Coordinates of N, CA and C in Angstrom, one line a residue:
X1 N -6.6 15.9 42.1 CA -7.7 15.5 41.2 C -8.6 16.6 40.8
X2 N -8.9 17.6 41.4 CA -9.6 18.9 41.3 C -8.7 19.8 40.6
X3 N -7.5 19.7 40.6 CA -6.9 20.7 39.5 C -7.2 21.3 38.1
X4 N -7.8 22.4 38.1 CA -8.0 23.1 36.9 C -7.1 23.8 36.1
X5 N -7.1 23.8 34.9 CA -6.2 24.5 33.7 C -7.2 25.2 33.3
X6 N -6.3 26.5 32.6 CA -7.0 27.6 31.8 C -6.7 27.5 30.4
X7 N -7.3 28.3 30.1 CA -7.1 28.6 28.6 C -7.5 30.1 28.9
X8 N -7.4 31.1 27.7 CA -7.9 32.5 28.0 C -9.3 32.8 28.2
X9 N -10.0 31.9 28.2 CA -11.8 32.0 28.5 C -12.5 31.1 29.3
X10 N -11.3 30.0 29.7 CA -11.7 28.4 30.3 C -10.8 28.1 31.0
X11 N -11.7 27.7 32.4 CA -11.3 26.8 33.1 C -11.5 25.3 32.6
X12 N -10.7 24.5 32.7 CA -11.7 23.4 32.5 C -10.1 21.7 33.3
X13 N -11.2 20.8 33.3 CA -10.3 19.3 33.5 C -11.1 18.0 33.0
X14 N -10.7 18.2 31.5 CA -11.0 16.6 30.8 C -9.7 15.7 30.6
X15 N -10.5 14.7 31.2 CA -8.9 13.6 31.3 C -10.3 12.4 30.3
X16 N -9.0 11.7 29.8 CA -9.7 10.5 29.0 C -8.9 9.2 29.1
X17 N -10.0 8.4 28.8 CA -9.2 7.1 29.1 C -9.3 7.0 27.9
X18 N -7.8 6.0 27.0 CA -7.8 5.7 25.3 C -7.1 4.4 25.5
X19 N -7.8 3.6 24.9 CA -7.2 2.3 24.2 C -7.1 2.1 23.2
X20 N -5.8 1.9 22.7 CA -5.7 1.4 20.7 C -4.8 0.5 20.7
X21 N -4.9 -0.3 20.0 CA -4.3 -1.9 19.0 C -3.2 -1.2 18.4
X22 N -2.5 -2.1 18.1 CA -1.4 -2.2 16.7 C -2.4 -2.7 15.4
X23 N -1.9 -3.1 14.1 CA -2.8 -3.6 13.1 C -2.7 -5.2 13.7
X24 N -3.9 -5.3 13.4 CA -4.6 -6.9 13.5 C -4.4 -8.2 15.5
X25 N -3.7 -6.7 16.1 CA -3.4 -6.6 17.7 C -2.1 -7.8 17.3
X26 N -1.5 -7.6 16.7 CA 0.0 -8.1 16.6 C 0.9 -7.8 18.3
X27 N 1.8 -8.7 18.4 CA 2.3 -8.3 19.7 C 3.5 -7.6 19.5
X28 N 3.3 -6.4 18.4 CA 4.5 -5.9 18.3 C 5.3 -4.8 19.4
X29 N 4.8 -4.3 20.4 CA 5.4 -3.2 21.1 C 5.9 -3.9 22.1
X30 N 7.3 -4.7 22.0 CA 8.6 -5.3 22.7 C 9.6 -4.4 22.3
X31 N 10.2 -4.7 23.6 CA 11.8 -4.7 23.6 C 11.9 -2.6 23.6
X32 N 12.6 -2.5 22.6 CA 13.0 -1.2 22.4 C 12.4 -0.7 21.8
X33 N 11.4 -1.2 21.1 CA 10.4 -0.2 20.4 C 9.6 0.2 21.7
X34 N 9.3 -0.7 22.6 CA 8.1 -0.2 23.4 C 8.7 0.9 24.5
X35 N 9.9 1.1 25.0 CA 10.5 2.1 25.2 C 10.6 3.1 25.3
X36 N 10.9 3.2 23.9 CA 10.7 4.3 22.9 C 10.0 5.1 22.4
X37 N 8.7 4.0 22.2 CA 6.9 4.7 22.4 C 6.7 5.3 22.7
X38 N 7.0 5.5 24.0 CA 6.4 6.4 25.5 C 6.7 7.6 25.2
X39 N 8.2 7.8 25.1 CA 8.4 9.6 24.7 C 8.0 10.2 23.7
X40 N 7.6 9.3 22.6 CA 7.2 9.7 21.6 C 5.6 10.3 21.3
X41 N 5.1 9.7 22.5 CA 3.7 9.7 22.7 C 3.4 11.1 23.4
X42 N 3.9 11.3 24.5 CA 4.3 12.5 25.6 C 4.5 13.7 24.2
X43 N 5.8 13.5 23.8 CA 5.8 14.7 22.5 C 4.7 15.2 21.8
X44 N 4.2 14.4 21.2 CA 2.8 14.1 20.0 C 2.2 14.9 20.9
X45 N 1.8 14.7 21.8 CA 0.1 15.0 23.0 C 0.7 16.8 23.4
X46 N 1.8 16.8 23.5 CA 2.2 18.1 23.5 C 2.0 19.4 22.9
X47 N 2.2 18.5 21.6 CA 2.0 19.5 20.6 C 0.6 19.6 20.3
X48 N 0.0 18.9 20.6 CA -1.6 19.7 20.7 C -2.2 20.0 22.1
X49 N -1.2 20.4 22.7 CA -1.3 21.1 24.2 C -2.4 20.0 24.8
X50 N -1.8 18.9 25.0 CA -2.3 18.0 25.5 C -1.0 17.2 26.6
X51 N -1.7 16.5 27.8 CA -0.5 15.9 28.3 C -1.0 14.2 28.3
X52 N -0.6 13.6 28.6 CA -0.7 12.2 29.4 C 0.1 12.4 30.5
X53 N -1.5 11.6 31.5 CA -1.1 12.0 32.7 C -0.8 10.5 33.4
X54 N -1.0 9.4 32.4 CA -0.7 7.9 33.0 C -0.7 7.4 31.7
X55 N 0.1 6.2 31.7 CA 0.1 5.3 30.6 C 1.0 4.0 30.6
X56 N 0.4 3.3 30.0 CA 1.1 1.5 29.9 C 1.3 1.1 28.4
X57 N 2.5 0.3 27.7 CA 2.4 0.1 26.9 C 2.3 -1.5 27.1
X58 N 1.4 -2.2 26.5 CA 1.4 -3.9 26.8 C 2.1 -4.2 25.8
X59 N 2.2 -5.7 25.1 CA 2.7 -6.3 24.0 C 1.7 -5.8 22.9
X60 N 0.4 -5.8 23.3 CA -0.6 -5.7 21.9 C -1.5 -5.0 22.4
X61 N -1.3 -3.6 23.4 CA -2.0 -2.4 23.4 C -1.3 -1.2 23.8
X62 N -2.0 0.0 23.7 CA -1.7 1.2 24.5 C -2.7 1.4 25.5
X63 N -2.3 1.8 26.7 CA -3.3 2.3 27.8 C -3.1 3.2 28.4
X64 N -3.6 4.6 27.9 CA -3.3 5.6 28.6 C -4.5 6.5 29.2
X65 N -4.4 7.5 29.9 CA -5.0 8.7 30.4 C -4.2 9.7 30.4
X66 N -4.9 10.8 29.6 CA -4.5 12.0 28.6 C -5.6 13.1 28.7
X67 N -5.2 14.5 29.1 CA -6.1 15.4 29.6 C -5.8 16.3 28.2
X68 N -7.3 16.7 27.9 CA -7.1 17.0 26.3 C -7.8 18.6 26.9
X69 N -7.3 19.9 26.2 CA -8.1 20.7 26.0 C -9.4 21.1 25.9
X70 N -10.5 21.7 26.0 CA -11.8 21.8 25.1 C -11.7 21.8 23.7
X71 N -10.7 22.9 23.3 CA -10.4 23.4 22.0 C -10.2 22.3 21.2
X72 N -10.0 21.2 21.7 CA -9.4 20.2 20.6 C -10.7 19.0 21.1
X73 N -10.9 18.2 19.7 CA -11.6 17.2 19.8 C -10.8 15.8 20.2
X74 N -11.5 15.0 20.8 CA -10.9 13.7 21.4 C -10.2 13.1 19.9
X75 N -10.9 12.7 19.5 CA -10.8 11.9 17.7 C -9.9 13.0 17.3
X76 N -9.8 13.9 17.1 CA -8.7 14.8 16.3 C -7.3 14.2 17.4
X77 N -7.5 14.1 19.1 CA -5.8 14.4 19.3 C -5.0 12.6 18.8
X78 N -6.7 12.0 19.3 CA -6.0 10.5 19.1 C -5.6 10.4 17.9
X79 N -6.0 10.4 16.5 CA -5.9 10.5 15.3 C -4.8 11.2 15.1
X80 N -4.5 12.1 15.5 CA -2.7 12.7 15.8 C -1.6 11.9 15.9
X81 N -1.7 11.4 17.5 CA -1.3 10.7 18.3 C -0.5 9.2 17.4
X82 N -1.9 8.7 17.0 CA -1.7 7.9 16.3 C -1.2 7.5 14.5
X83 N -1.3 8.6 14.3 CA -1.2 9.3 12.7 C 0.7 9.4 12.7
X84 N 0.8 10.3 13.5 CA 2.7 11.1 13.5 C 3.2 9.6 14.3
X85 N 2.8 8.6 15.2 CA 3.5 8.2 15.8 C 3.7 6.9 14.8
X86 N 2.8 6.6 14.0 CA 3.3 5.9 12.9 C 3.9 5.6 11.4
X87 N 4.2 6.7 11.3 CA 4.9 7.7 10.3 C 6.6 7.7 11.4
X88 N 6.9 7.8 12.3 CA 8.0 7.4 13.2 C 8.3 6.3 13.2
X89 N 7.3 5.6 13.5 CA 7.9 4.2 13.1 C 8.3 3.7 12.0
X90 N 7.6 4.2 11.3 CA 7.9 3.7 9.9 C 9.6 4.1 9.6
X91 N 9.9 5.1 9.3 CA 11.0 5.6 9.6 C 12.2 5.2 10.6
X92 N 11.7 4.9 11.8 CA 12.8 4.5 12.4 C 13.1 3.0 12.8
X93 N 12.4 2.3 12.0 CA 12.0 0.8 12.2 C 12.0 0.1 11.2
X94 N 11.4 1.1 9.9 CA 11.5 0.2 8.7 C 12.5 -1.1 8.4
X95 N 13.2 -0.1 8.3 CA 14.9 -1.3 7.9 C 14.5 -2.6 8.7
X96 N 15.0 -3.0 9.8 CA 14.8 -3.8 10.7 C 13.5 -4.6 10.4
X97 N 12.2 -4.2 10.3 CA 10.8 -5.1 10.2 C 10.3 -4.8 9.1
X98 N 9.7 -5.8 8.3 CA 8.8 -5.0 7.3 C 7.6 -5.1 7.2
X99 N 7.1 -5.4 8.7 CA 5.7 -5.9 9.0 C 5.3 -4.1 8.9
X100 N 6.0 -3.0 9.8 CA 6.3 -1.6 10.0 C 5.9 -1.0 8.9
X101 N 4.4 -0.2 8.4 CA 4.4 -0.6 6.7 C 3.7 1.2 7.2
X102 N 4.5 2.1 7.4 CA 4.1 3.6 7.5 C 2.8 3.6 8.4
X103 N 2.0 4.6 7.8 CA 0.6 4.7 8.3 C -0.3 4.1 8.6
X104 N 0.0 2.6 8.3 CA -1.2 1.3 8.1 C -0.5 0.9 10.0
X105 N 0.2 0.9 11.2 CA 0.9 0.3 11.9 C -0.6 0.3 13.1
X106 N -1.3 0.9 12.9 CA -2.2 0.8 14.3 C -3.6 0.7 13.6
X107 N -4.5 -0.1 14.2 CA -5.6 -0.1 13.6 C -6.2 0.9 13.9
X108 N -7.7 1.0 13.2 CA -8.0 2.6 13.1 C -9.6 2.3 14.1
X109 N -9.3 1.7 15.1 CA -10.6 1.7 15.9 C -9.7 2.2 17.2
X110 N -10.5 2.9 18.4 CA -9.7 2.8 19.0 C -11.1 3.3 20.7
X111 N -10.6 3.2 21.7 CA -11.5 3.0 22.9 C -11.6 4.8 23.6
X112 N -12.3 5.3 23.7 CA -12.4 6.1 24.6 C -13.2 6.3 25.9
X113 N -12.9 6.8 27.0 CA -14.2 7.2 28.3 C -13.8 8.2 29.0
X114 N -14.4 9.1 29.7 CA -14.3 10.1 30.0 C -13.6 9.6 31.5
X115 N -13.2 10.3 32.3 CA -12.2 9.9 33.6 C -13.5 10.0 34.4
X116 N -13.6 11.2 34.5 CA -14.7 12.1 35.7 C -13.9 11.8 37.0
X117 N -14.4 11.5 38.4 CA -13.8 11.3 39.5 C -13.4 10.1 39.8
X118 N -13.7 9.0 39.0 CA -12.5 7.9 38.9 C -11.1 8.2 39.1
X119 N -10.6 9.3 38.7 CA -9.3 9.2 38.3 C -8.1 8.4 39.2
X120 N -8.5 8.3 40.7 CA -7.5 7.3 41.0 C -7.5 5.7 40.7
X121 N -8.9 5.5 40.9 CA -9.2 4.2 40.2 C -8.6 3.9 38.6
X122 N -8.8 4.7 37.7 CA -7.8 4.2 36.3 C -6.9 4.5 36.1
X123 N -6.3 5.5 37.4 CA -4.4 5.6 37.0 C -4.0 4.1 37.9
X124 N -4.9 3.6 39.2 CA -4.4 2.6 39.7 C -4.4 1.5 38.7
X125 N -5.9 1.5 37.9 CA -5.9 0.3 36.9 C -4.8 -0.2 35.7
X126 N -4.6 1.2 35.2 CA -3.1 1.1 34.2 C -1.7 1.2 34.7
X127 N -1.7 1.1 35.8 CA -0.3 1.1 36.6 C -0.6 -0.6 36.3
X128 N -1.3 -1.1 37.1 CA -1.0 -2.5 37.3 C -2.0 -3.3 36.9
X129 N -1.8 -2.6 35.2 CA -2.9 -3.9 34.3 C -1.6 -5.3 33.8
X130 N -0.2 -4.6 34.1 CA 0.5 -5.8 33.3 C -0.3 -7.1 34.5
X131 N 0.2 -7.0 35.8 CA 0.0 -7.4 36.8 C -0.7 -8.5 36.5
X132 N -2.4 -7.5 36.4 CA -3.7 -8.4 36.8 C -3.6 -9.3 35.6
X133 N -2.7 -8.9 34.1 CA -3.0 -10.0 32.6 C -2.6 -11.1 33.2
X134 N -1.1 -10.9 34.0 CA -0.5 -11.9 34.0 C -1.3 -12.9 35.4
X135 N -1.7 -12.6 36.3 CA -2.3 -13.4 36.9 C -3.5 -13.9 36.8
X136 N -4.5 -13.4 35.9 CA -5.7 -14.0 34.8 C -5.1 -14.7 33.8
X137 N -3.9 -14.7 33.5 CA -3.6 -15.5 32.5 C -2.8 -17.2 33.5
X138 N -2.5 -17.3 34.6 CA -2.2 -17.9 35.6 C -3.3 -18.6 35.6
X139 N -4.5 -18.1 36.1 CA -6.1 -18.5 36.4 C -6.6 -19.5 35.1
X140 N -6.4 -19.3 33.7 CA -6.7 -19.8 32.8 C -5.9 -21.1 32.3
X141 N -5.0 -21.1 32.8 CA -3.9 -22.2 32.8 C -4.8 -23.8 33.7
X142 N -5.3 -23.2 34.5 CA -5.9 -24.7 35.3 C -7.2 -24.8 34.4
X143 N -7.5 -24.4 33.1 CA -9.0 -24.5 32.9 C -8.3 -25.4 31.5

């Protein structure tokens, strides 16, 4: 949890928590697209010398934690992240869906929070948020 990265003038350890939708929270990330996401995401965060260090893809979110540089702003990596990875889909999906409409594929709001010393608490929380949906959604069934 204390682990620090350099840069040539900086120590530093920002991890962030990010939530983002598909457009209109469609339950589109099934099957093999949702898969497929994951490495795609890992890549993207890379190339702006960023990692993810946890992450869950639901039916109708992303939930990850991703340790971003200083150098880069939060909103620039997500806006990345989310920019190239829909431009991918578009491309590699089109054919198949035509809901898949390029750059329009994720809405443009999206959640951020800083980690701080939570960090086991929100890597536990996105390991087993399928978990807790599905037994809140169990709970609502008797109401």
């Amino acid at each position: 949890m204390d682990e620090y990265e350099s840069l040539s003038h900086t120590r530093w350890n920002c991890k962030y928590q990010v939530v983002f939708i598909p457009k209109c929270r469609g339950k589109a990330l099934y099957g093999e697209l949702r898969r497929h996401l994951g490495e795609v995401f890992k890549k993207l965060a890379a190339q702006k010398e960023s990692r993810i260090e946890e992450g869950h893809l639901m039916p109708d979110h992303v939930h990850m934690m991703i340790a971003i540089p200083p150098k880069y702003a939060v909103s620039q990596v997500v806006g990345y992240i989310k920019g190239k990875s829909a431009i991918h889909l578009a491309r590699v999906y089109a054919e198949r869906k035509r809901n898949f409409e390029g750059q329009h594929f994720w809405a443009r709001r999206y959640f951020v929070s800083t980690v701080g010393r939570d960090e086991d608490v929100i890597r536990e929380y996105i390991r087993n948020q399928e978990i807790e949906d599905a037994r809140l959604e169990q709970l609502n069934l008797w109401r």
